[in-house]
Amino acid sequence: MSQYMVEFDLPAVMDEGFTNRIPAQRLKVEELMEKGSLLSYSLSVDRQKLWCIFKADSELEVMESISEFPLIKFMTPMITELMFHNMVAARIPLFSLN
C-alpha cells in the first residue's frame, strides 16, 4: 500500500453549482476518512488549493476515489506518489483497567 498526495486547483469564482455541492463533498470526505483511505484533507486560506493524502494500492485507485467527489468537475487534480507522509497521530487518552 502506498500514499499519494492529490493537489487540486480550485476555481477562482465558486458559483452556486459549486457551493451547493459542498455539504455532499464533506460527507464523502468523512466517509473516505472513516474507511481509512483518505488520511488528510487541507484547504488553503485563499481557497485556491486543496490537498489530500490517500492510502491506496495504485494511482488508479486514487483516481477512482476522487472521481466520487461531488466537486470533482470543478477541480483539476495532480496526483503524486509519496515516499512517506509523517503526521501527528491523534492523542487518545489511555484508560486504566484498575
Short mmCIF file of C-alpha atoms in Angstrom, two decimals:
data_model
loop_
_atom_site.label_atom_id
_atom_site.label_comp_id
_atom_site.label_asym_id
_atom_site.label_seq_id
_atom_site.Cartn_x
_atom_site.Cartn_y
_atom_site.Cartn_z
CA MET A 1 0.00 0.00 0.00
CA SER A 2 1.33 3.44 -0.97
CA GLN A 3 0.50 7.01 -0.10
CA TYR A 4 -0.43 9.64 -2.67
CA MET A 5 -0.82 13.40 -2.45
CA VAL A 6 -3.53 14.90 -4.60
CA GLU A 7 -3.25 18.64 -5.19
CA PHE A 8 -6.35 20.26 -6.61
CA ASP A 9 -6.60 23.66 -8.28
CA LEU A 10 -9.97 25.17 -7.38
CA PRO A 11 -11.95 27.70 -9.42
CA ALA A 12 -11.26 31.38 -8.79
CA VAL A 13 -15.02 32.02 -8.61
CA MET A 14 -17.12 29.49 -6.73
CA ASP A 15 -20.58 29.71 -8.23
CA GLU A 16 -23.84 28.33 -6.84
CA GLY A 17 -23.27 24.96 -8.53
CA PHE A 18 -20.03 24.64 -6.57
CA THR A 19 -21.32 25.85 -3.20
CA ASN A 20 -24.43 23.65 -3.40
CA ARG A 21 -22.17 20.56 -3.58
CA ILE A 22 -20.04 21.43 -0.53
CA PRO A 23 -22.22 19.51 2.01
CA ALA A 24 -22.09 16.37 -0.18
CA GLN A 25 -18.31 16.84 -0.54
CA ARG A 26 -17.92 16.95 3.24
CA LEU A 27 -19.93 13.73 3.60
CA LYS A 28 -17.77 11.97 1.00
CA VAL A 29 -14.59 13.16 2.76
CA GLU A 30 -15.87 11.85 6.11
CA GLU A 31 -16.77 8.51 4.51
CA LEU A 32 -13.30 8.10 2.96
CA MET A 33 -11.62 9.09 6.24
CA GLU A 34 -13.68 6.57 8.19
CA LYS A 35 -12.66 3.88 5.67
CA GLY A 36 -9.02 4.86 6.21
CA SER A 37 -8.32 5.58 2.54
CA LEU A 38 -8.22 9.38 2.99
CA LEU A 39 -5.65 10.39 5.61
CA SER A 40 -5.79 14.18 5.41
CA TYR A 41 -7.73 16.94 3.69
CA SER A 42 -6.49 20.55 3.67
CA LEU A 43 -7.68 23.78 2.06
CA SER A 44 -5.55 26.90 1.53
CA VAL A 45 -6.75 30.11 3.18
CA ASP A 46 -7.35 31.69 -0.24
CA ARG A 47 -9.49 28.66 -1.23
CA GLN A 48 -7.49 28.14 -4.42
CA LYS A 49 -5.74 24.87 -3.49
CA LEU A 50 -6.88 21.68 -1.83
CA TRP A 51 -4.54 18.88 -0.73
CA CYS A 52 -5.47 15.29 0.11
CA ILE A 53 -3.34 12.39 1.24
CA PHE A 54 -4.67 8.97 0.20
CA LYS A 55 -3.58 5.48 1.16
CA ALA A 56 -4.12 3.23 -1.87
CA ASP A 57 -2.75 0.30 -3.84
CA SER A 58 -2.37 2.34 -7.04
CA GLU A 59 -2.80 5.73 -8.65
CA LEU A 60 -5.83 4.29 -10.44
CA GLU A 61 -7.44 3.55 -7.06
CA VAL A 62 -6.85 7.19 -6.06
CA MET A 63 -8.40 8.37 -9.32
CA GLU A 64 -11.44 6.21 -8.66
CA SER A 65 -11.78 7.71 -5.17
CA ILE A 66 -11.53 11.32 -6.29
CA SER A 67 -13.95 10.68 -9.16
CA GLU A 68 -16.58 10.20 -6.43
CA PHE A 69 -16.03 13.72 -5.06
CA PRO A 70 -19.16 15.81 -5.71
CA LEU A 71 -16.90 18.78 -6.55
CA ILE A 72 -14.60 16.89 -8.96
CA LYS A 73 -15.94 18.60 -12.09
CA PHE A 74 -14.83 21.94 -10.62
CA MET A 75 -11.33 20.80 -9.64
CA THR A 76 -8.16 19.97 -11.53
CA PRO A 77 -6.18 17.22 -9.74
CA MET A 78 -2.48 16.41 -9.81
CA ILE A 79 -1.55 13.06 -8.21
CA THR A 80 1.93 12.37 -6.80
CA GLU A 81 3.07 9.14 -5.16
CA LEU A 82 4.85 9.89 -1.89
CA MET A 83 7.93 8.28 -0.41
CA PHE A 84 6.47 8.99 3.04
CA HIS A 85 3.99 11.22 4.83
CA ASN A 86 4.51 11.98 8.51
CA MET A 87 1.74 13.38 10.65
CA VAL A 88 0.96 13.69 14.31
CA ALA A 89 -1.38 10.96 15.48
CA ALA A 90 -4.48 11.97 17.40
CA ARG A 91 -3.87 11.65 21.11
CA ILE A 92 -6.33 9.21 22.64
CA PRO A 93 -6.25 9.04 26.42
CA LEU A 94 -5.29 5.69 27.85
CA PHE A 95 -7.71 4.24 30.34
CA SER A 96 -6.64 2.17 33.29
CA LEU A 97 -8.49 -1.08 33.87
CA ASN A 98 -7.57 -0.98 37.57
#
